[in-house]
Tab-separated table of C-alpha atoms in Angstrom:
chain	number	residue	atom	x	y	z
A	255	MET	CA	45.270	71.004	132.176
A	256	LYS	CA	46.609	67.421	132.435
A	257	ASN	CA	49.777	68.587	133.622
A	258	PHE	CA	48.396	70.600	136.118
A	259	LEU	CA	46.247	67.886	137.537
A	260	ILE	CA	49.516	65.632	137.651
A	261	PHE	CA	51.240	68.460	139.562
A	262	ILE	CA	48.134	68.733	142.187
A	263	ALA	CA	48.273	65.144	142.572
A	264	PHE	CA	52.204	65.122	143.245
A	265	CYS	CA	51.765	67.808	145.693
A	266	CYS	CA	49.226	65.896	147.472
A	267	LEU	CA	51.031	62.613	147.496
A	268	SER	CA	54.130	64.079	148.779
A	269	THR	CA	52.275	66.128	151.557
A	270	TRP	CA	50.578	62.744	152.628
A	271	ILE	CA	53.956	60.988	152.746
A	272	TYR	CA	55.617	63.632	154.678
A	273	ALA	CA	52.703	63.443	157.197
A	274	GLN	CA	52.898	59.920	157.456
A	275	ASP	CA	56.624	60.080	158.329
A	276	THR	CA	56.294	62.489	161.089
A	277	ALA	CA	53.386	60.848	162.614
A	278	THR	CA	55.634	57.861	163.097
A	279	GLU	CA	57.873	59.973	165.599
A	280	LYS	CA	56.737	60.325	169.098
A	281	HIS	CA	58.291	62.345	172.078
A	282	PHE	CA	59.608	60.715	175.091
A	283	ILE	CA	61.069	62.362	178.401
A	284	ALA	CA	64.130	60.935	180.009
A	285	LEU	CA	64.641	61.994	183.715
A	286	TYR	CA	68.198	61.628	185.275
A	287	THR	CA	69.052	61.586	188.815
A	288	VAL	CA	72.119	60.533	190.667
A	289	GLY	CA	72.582	56.956	191.091
A	290	GLU	CA	74.578	54.837	193.443
A	291	GLY	CA	77.699	55.390	191.615
A	292	TRP	CA	77.509	59.037	192.419
A	293	ASP	CA	80.263	60.257	194.861
A	294	MET	CA	78.622	63.103	196.906
A	295	GLU	CA	82.067	64.069	197.787
A	296	LYS	CA	83.111	65.207	194.411
A	297	GLN	CA	81.828	67.732	191.906
A	298	PRO	CA	80.156	66.597	188.583
A	299	ALA	CA	83.175	67.075	186.268
A	300	GLU	CA	85.076	64.863	188.860
A	301	GLN	CA	82.710	61.929	188.691
A	302	PRO	CA	83.798	58.810	186.747
A	303	TYR	CA	82.064	58.661	183.280
A	304	PHE	CA	80.788	62.303	183.486
A	305	LYS	CA	82.776	63.339	180.691
A	306	GLU	CA	81.949	60.322	178.807
A	307	HIS	CA	78.314	61.156	179.605
A	308	SER	CA	78.514	64.723	178.454
A	309	ALA	CA	80.117	63.551	175.168
A	310	PHE	CA	77.365	60.975	174.758
A	311	LEU	CA	74.624	63.731	175.039
A	312	SER	CA	76.599	65.965	172.680
A	313	GLN	CA	76.494	63.235	170.176
A	314	LEU	CA	72.698	62.847	170.364
A	315	ARG	CA	72.177	66.630	170.074
A	316	LYS	CA	74.243	66.430	167.009
A	317	GLU	CA	72.273	63.506	165.592
A	318	LYS	CA	69.202	65.678	166.500
A	319	ASN	CA	67.803	62.806	168.958
A	320	ILE	CA	67.428	65.476	171.551
A	321	VAL	CA	64.713	68.071	171.254
A	322	ILE	CA	65.501	69.951	174.399
A	323	GLY	CA	67.616	69.322	177.546
A	324	ALA	CA	67.195	70.992	180.885
A	325	ARG	CA	67.884	70.583	184.706
A	326	TYR	CA	65.592	71.392	187.565
A	327	SER	CA	66.475	70.583	191.165
A	328	ASP	CA	68.547	67.710	191.259
A	329	THR	CA	67.135	66.089	188.078
A	330	GLY	CA	68.427	66.177	184.492
A	331	MET	CA	65.607	66.032	181.729
A	332	LEU	CA	65.845	65.320	178.127
A	333	VAL	CA	62.763	65.634	175.572
A	334	LEU	CA	63.625	63.020	172.563
A	335	LYS	CA	61.931	62.127	169.374
A	336	ALA	CA	61.929	58.559	168.514
A	337	LYS	CA	59.679	55.911	166.836
A	338	ASP	CA	58.999	54.000	170.108
A	339	LEU	CA	59.761	53.676	173.729
A	340	GLU	CA	61.996	50.619	173.100
A	341	THR	CA	64.194	52.787	170.749
A	342	VAL	CA	64.795	55.410	173.256
A	343	LYS	CA	65.591	52.724	175.878
A	344	LYS	CA	68.201	51.172	173.631
A	345	LEU	CA	69.703	54.510	172.659
A	346	LEU	CA	70.056	55.988	176.178
A	347	ASN	CA	71.313	52.663	177.945
A	348	GLN	CA	74.174	52.808	175.498
A	349	ASP	CA	75.480	55.565	177.979
A	350	ILE	CA	78.337	54.329	180.039
A	351	ALA	CA	77.216	56.671	182.903
A	352	ILE	CA	73.838	54.598	183.030
A	353	GLN	CA	75.721	51.296	182.687
A	354	ASN	CA	77.822	52.168	185.707
A	355	LYS	CA	74.910	53.718	187.711
A	356	LEU	CA	76.269	56.869	187.870
A	357	PHE	CA	72.783	58.073	186.970
A	358	ASN	CA	69.483	56.613	187.373
A	359	LEU	CA	67.215	56.885	184.082
A	360	ILE	CA	63.427	56.803	183.813
A	361	ILE	CA	61.892	57.075	180.434
A	362	HIS	CA	58.251	58.395	179.824
A	363	PRO	CA	55.946	58.774	176.767
A	364	PHE	CA	55.667	62.589	176.315
A	365	ASN	CA	52.580	63.895	174.597
A	366	PRO	CA	52.741	67.703	174.173
A	367	PHE	CA	49.203	69.134	173.818
A	368	TYR	CA	50.454	72.624	172.743
A	369	LYS	CA	53.321	72.873	170.253
A	370	GLY	CA	55.751	75.811	170.510
A	371	CYS	CA	59.241	76.397	170.841
A	372	VAL	CA	61.748	77.359	173.420
A	373	GLU	CA	64.661	79.719	172.798
């Protein structure tokens, strides 16, 4: 009986710790529009820093920072998970395409009220 109670206590504790870890992660949405460095006469692959930007986003996907990425109209959109807004800003401002104004970047907290999946 004692071992059973210890097992139950351990399960409750591990569930509580896991819940605390996931509660610290928040969602953010990053919106990309073309910046003053974008040459309207060139295709995206011909833009300076575009290949580096693509490689940067690929790395963020591999590191599981990006939950989902999409485009709508002339806007690129990322949904990311991080502990806070400053972390997301620091992360995305490492992108050389942002640093060189190929894209404008706006970041907002994103609070899903209905969780699901997109496939």
